[in-house]
Coordinates of C-alpha atoms in Angstrom, one line a residue:
M23 CA -277.4 58.5 -58.6
Q24 CA -278.5 61.1 -61.1
A25 CA -274.8 61.2 -62.3
A26 CA -274.6 57.4 -62.6
R27 CA -277.9 57.3 -64.6
C28 CA -276.7 60.2 -66.8
W29 CA -273.5 58.3 -67.5
R30 CA -275.4 55.1 -68.3
E31 CA -277.8 56.9 -70.6
A32 CA -275.0 58.7 -72.4
R33 CA -273.1 55.4 -72.9
D34 CA -276.2 53.6 -74.1
A35 CA -276.9 56.4 -76.6
G36 CA -273.3 56.4 -77.8
A37 CA -273.0 60.1 -76.7
A38 CA -270.0 61.7 -75.0
V39 CA -270.3 61.0 -71.3
Q40 CA -268.3 63.8 -69.7
P41 CA -270.3 66.7 -71.2
C42 CA -273.5 65.0 -70.0
L43 CA -272.0 64.7 -66.5
F44 CA -270.6 68.2 -66.6
G45 CA -274.0 69.6 -67.5
L46 CA -275.6 67.8 -64.7
L47 CA -273.0 68.6 -62.1
S48 CA -272.0 72.1 -63.0
P49 CA -275.1 73.9 -61.6
H50 CA -274.1 72.5 -58.3
D51 CA -270.5 73.7 -58.6
C52 CA -269.3 70.1 -59.1
G53 CA -268.5 70.1 -62.8
M54 CA -264.9 69.1 -62.1
L55 CA -266.2 65.7 -60.9
A56 CA -267.3 64.7 -64.4
P57 CA -264.0 63.0 -65.3
V58 CA -263.7 61.5 -61.8
L59 CA -267.2 59.9 -62.1
D60 CA -266.5 58.8 -65.6
S61 CA -263.4 56.9 -64.5
V62 CA -265.2 55.3 -61.6
M63 CA -268.1 54.2 -63.7
T64 CA -265.8 52.8 -66.4
L65 CA -263.8 50.9 -63.9
W66 CA -267.1 49.7 -62.2
E67 CA -268.2 48.1 -65.4
A68 CA -264.8 46.6 -66.1
A69 CA -264.5 45.1 -62.6
L70 CA -268.0 43.7 -62.7
G71 CA -267.8 42.6 -66.3
R72 CA -271.2 44.0 -67.1
G73 CA -273.1 47.3 -67.3
L74 CA -274.6 49.2 -64.5
A75 CA -278.3 48.2 -63.9
T76 CA -280.2 51.4 -63.2
G77 CA -283.5 51.6 -61.3
E78 CA -286.7 53.4 -61.7
P79 CA -287.1 57.2 -61.0
D80 CA -288.4 56.5 -57.5
R81 CA -286.4 53.3 -56.8
L82 CA -282.7 52.4 -56.7
S83 CA -281.5 49.2 -58.4
E84 CA -279.3 46.8 -56.4
D85 CA -276.3 48.0 -58.5
E86 CA -277.1 51.6 -57.5
R87 CA -277.4 50.7 -53.8
L88 CA -274.0 48.9 -54.1
L89 CA -272.5 51.9 -55.8
L90 CA -273.7 54.3 -53.2
G91 CA -272.3 52.0 -50.5
L92 CA -269.0 51.9 -52.2
F93 CA -268.9 55.7 -52.4
D94 CA -269.9 56.3 -48.8
G95 CA -267.7 53.5 -47.5
T96 CA -270.5 51.3 -46.0
R97 CA -269.8 48.5 -48.5
Q98 CA -266.4 47.0 -49.5
W99 CA -265.5 46.1 -53.1
R100 CA -263.9 42.8 -52.3
P101 CA -267.1 40.8 -51.4
C102 CA -269.1 42.7 -54.0
V103 CA -266.7 42.7 -56.9
G104 CA -263.9 40.3 -56.1
E105 CA -260.7 40.3 -58.1
A106 CA -261.1 39.4 -61.8
A107 CA -260.3 35.8 -62.5
D108 CA -257.8 36.8 -65.1
G109 CA -255.8 38.7 -62.5
S110 CA -256.3 42.0 -64.4
G111 CA -256.5 44.0 -61.2
M112 CA -259.7 45.8 -62.2
A113 CA -261.2 45.5 -58.8
S114 CA -258.1 47.0 -57.2
S115 CA -258.2 49.8 -59.8
L116 CA -261.9 50.4 -58.9
D117 CA -261.0 50.6 -55.2
C118 CA -258.3 53.2 -56.0
A119 CA -260.7 55.2 -58.2
L120 CA -263.3 55.1 -55.4
C121 CA -260.8 56.4 -52.9
S122 CA -259.8 59.2 -55.3
A123 CA -263.4 60.0 -56.0
R124 CA -264.2 60.3 -52.3
I125 CA -261.2 62.7 -51.9
M126 CA -262.4 64.8 -54.8
M127 CA -266.0 64.9 -53.6
G128 CA -264.8 66.0 -50.2
R129 CA -262.8 68.8 -51.8
V130 CA -265.7 70.0 -54.1
M131 CA -268.5 69.4 -51.5
P132 CA -266.9 69.9 -48.1
G133 CA -269.3 69.1 -45.3
H134 CA -272.0 67.7 -47.7
R135 CA -272.0 64.0 -46.9
S136 CA -275.6 63.9 -48.2
A137 CA -274.3 64.9 -51.6
V138 CA -272.0 61.9 -51.7
V139 CA -274.6 59.5 -50.3
G140 CA -277.4 61.2 -52.2
N141 CA -281.0 60.7 -52.8
A142 CA -282.4 59.1 -55.9

């Protein structure tokens, strides 16, 4: 969730997102996930049609819980996001991005499911 919150803060500030993500992830040898997470978060907002609502330092927002569930596979995008009414395919694109992100996370963090699910 730190990466999602970093992404949100950088976007809100009009700052470059990937350097923020890289700075956060690189000490954990996960810097290469910066463009992956940037893509997922961008598609997330496009599919939902709104920005990510972040929680408090000690409490996750409903959006953050949903995002974690999408990453760890315990939630499905269809009932949560649905397909855009205009038929743009954003929800399907988000699904593909999440699958790709899971693959990349598995490559960068093998055996570290807790890193994917995470703690806020």
